[in-house]
Coordinates of C-alpha atoms in Angstrom, one line a residue:
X20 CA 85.9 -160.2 -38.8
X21 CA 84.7 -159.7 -35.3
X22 CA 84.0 -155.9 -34.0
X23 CA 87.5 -156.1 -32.4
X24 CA 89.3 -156.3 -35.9
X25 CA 87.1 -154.2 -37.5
X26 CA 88.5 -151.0 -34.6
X27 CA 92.0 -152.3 -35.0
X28 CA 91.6 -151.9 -39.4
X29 CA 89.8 -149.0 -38.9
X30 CA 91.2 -147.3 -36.4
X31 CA 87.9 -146.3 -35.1
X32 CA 87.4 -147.0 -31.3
X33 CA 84.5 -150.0 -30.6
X34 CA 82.1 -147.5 -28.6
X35 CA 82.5 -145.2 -31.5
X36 CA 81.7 -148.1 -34.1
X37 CA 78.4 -149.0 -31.9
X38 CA 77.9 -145.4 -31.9
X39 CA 77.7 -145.2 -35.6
X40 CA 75.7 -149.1 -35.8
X41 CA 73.1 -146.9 -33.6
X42 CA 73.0 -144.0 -35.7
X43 CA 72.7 -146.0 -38.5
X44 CA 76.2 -144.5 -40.5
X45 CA 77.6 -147.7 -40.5
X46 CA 75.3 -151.0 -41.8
X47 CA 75.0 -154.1 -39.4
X48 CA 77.2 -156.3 -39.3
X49 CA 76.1 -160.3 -40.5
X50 CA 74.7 -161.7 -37.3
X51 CA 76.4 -165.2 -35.7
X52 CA 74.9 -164.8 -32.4
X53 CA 72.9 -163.0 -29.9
X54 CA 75.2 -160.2 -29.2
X55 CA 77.5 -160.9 -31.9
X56 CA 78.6 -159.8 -35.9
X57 CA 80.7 -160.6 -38.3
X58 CA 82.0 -158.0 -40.8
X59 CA 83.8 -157.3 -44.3
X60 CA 85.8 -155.2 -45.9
X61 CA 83.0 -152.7 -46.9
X62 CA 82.7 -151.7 -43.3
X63 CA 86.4 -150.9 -43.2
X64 CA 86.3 -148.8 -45.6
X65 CA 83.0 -146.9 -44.6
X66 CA 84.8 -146.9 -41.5
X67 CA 87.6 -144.6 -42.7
X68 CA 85.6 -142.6 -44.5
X69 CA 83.4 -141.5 -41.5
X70 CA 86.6 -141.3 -40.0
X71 CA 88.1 -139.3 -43.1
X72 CA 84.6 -136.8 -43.2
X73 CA 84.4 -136.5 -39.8
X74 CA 87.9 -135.5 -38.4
X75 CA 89.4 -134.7 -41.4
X76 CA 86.6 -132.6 -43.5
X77 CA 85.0 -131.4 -40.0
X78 CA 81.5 -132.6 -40.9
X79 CA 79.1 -132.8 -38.4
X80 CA 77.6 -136.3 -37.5
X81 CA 74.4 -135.2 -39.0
X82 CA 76.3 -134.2 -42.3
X83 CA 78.1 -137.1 -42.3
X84 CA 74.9 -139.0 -42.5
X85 CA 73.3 -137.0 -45.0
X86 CA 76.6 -137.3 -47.3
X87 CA 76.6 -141.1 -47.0
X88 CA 73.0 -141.3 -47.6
X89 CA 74.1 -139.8 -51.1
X90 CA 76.8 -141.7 -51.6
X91 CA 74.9 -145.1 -50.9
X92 CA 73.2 -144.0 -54.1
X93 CA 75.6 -143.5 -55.7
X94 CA 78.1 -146.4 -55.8
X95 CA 78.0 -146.8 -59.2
X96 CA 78.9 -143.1 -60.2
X97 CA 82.3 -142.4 -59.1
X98 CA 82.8 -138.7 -60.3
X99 CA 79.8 -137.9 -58.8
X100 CA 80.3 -139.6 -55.4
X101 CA 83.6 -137.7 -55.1
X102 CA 81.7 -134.4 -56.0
X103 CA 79.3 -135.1 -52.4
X104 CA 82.3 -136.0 -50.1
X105 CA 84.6 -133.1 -51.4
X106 CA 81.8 -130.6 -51.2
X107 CA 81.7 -129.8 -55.0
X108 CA 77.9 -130.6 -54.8
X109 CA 75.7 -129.6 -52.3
X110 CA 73.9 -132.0 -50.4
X111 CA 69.8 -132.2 -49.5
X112 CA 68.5 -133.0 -45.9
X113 CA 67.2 -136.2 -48.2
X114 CA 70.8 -137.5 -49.1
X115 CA 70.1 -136.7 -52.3
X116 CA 72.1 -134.0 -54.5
X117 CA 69.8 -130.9 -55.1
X118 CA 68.1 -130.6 -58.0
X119 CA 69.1 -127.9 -60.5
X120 CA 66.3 -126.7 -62.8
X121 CA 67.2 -123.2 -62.9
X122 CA 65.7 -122.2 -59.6
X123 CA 67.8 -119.4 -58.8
X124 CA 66.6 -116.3 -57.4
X125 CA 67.7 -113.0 -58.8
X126 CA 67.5 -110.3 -56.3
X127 CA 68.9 -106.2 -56.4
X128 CA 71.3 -108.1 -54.0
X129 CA 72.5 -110.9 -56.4
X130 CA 72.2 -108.7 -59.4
X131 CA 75.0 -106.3 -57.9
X132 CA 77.1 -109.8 -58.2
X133 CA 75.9 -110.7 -61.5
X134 CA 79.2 -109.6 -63.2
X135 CA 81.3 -110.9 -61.2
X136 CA 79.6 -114.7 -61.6
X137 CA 79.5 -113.8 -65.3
X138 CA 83.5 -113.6 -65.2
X139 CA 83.9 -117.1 -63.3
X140 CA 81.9 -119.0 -66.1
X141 CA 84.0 -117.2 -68.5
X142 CA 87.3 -118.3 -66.6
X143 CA 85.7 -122.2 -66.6
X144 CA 84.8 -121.5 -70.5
X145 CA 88.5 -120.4 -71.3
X146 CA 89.8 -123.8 -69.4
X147 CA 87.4 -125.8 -70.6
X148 CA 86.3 -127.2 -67.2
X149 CA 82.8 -128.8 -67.4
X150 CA 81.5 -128.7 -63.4
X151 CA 77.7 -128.6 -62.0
X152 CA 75.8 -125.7 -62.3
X153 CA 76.5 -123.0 -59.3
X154 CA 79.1 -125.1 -57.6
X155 CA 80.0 -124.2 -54.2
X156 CA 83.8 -123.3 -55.3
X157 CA 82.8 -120.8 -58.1
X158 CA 81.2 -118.8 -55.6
X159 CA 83.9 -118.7 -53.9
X160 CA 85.7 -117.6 -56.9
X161 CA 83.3 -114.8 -57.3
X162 CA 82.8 -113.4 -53.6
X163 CA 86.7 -112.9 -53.9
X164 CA 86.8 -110.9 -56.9
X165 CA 84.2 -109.0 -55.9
X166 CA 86.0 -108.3 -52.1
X167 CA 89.1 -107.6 -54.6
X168 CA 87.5 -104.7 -56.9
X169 CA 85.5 -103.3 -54.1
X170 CA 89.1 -102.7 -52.8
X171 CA 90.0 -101.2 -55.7
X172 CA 91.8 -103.6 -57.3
X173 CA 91.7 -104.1 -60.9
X174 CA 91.2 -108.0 -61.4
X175 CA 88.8 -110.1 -63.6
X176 CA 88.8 -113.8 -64.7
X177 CA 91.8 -113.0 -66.9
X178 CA 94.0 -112.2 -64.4
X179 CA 92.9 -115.8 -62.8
X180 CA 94.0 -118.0 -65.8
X181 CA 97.3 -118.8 -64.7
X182 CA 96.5 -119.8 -61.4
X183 CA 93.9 -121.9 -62.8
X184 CA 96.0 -123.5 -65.4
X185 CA 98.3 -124.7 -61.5
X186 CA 95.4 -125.6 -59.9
X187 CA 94.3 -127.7 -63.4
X188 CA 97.6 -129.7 -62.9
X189 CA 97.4 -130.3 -59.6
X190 CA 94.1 -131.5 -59.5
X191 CA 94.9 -133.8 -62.3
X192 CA 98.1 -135.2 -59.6
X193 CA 95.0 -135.2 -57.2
X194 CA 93.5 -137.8 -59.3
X195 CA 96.2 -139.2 -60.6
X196 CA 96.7 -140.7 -57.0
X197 CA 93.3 -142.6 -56.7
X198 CA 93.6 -145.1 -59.6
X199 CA 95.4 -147.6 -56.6
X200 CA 92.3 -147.1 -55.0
X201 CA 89.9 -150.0 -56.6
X202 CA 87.0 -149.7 -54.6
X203 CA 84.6 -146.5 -54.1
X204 CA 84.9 -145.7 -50.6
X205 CA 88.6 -146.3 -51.1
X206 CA 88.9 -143.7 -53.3
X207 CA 86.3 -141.4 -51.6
X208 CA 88.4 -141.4 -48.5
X209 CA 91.7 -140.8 -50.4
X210 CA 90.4 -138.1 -52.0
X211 CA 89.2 -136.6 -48.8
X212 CA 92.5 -136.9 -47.1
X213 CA 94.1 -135.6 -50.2
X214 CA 92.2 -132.0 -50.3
X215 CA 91.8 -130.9 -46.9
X216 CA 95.0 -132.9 -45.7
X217 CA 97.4 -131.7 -48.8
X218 CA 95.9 -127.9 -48.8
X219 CA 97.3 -126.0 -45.7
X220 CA 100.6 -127.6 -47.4
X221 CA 100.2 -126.3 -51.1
X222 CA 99.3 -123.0 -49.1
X223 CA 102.6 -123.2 -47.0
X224 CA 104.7 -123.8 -50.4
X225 CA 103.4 -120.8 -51.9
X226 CA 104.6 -119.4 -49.0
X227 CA 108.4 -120.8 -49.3
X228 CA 108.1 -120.1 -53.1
X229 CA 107.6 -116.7 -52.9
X230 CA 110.1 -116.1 -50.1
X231 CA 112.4 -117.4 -52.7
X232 CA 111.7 -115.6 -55.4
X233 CA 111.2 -112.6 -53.5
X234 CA 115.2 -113.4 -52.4
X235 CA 116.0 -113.6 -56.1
X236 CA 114.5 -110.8 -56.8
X237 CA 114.8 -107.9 -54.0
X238 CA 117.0 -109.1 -52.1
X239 CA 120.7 -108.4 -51.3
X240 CA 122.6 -111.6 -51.9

């Protein structure tokens, strides 16, 4: 297909597509003349998912790159392709995904937090989740507990389990919608769309959920 139908698939303007041939996000096209390229499905659906990391995920250009660099090596490897483009593994200036041979470094600091990392391994123990060492999400897990007992709350990974058991189904719906999606980048961009697009929703049904339970509850008919 000529540049023209590749912007019309993609829904990617044709200065932005030269934009990204330039900066080397998107491959050549196959040349047929001296200003001119043909191109294939694969550059659709790289396409929409710079499209997907860039306006939906709010990556930087320079991000974007890096996470496609990772990704280009890992075609073959779906469950770790979808770990780089969600953010569930961190990625190196190289492209590649970090290494992880125990190179943490304890400080007073990170000690003080120690606990409180201690109780989200537990809580991924008790569900049985297998993820990468030190994933970006558990530590988000952990600085909240820790901003929750500093407050005086009384909260550990127990209290978590039943949220976790939701968040277990609805990441298995999550998943459940890419099997339609055949090739890689297909499913990389779906499940892009799927997180950030689907979460300020979930967030918003908890919201109408508890209004009506509070109804039920407290309220006065």
């Amino acid at each position: 297909m000529r540049i023209s139908e590749l912007s019309r698939r993609s829904g990617v303007s044709i200065p932005t597509i030269k934009y990204y041939l330039r900066d080397g996000l998107l491959p050549a096209g196959r040349p047929t003349a001296a200003n001119q390229a043909e191109y294939d499905e694969q550059h659709v659906h790289r396409l929409r998912l710079i499209r997907s990391l860039i306006g939906v995920r709010g990556l930087s250009v320079s991000a974007t790159r890096d996470v496609l660099a990772a990704v280009d090596e890992q075609q073959g490897d779906v469950h770790l392709l979808l770990g780089l483009v969600l953010g569930a593994l961190p990625v190196e200036r190289s492209g590649r995904p970090p290494r992880r041979d125990g190179d943490a470094e304890p400080d007073d600091a990170g000690a003080a937090a120690g606990d409180v990392a201690e109780d989200v391994a537990a809580l991924a123990a008790e569900m049985g989740w297998k993820t990468s060492p030190n994933p970006p999400a558990a530590q988000v897990v952990a600085e909240t507990l820790e901003t929750m007992r500093a407050l005086g709350m009384d909260y550990d990974w127990r209290s978590l389990v039943p949220y976790a058991e939701l968040a277990d189904r609805a990441a298995r719906l999550d998943l459940d919608q890419l099997r339609d999606a055949g090739d890689p980048l297909q499913q990389a961009e779906r499940a892009v769309l799927l997180t950030v697009l689907l979460e300020p929703a979930l967030l918003a049904l908890r919201r109408l959920a508890q209004e009506h339970h509070s109804a039920l509850r407290f309220g006065n008919g």
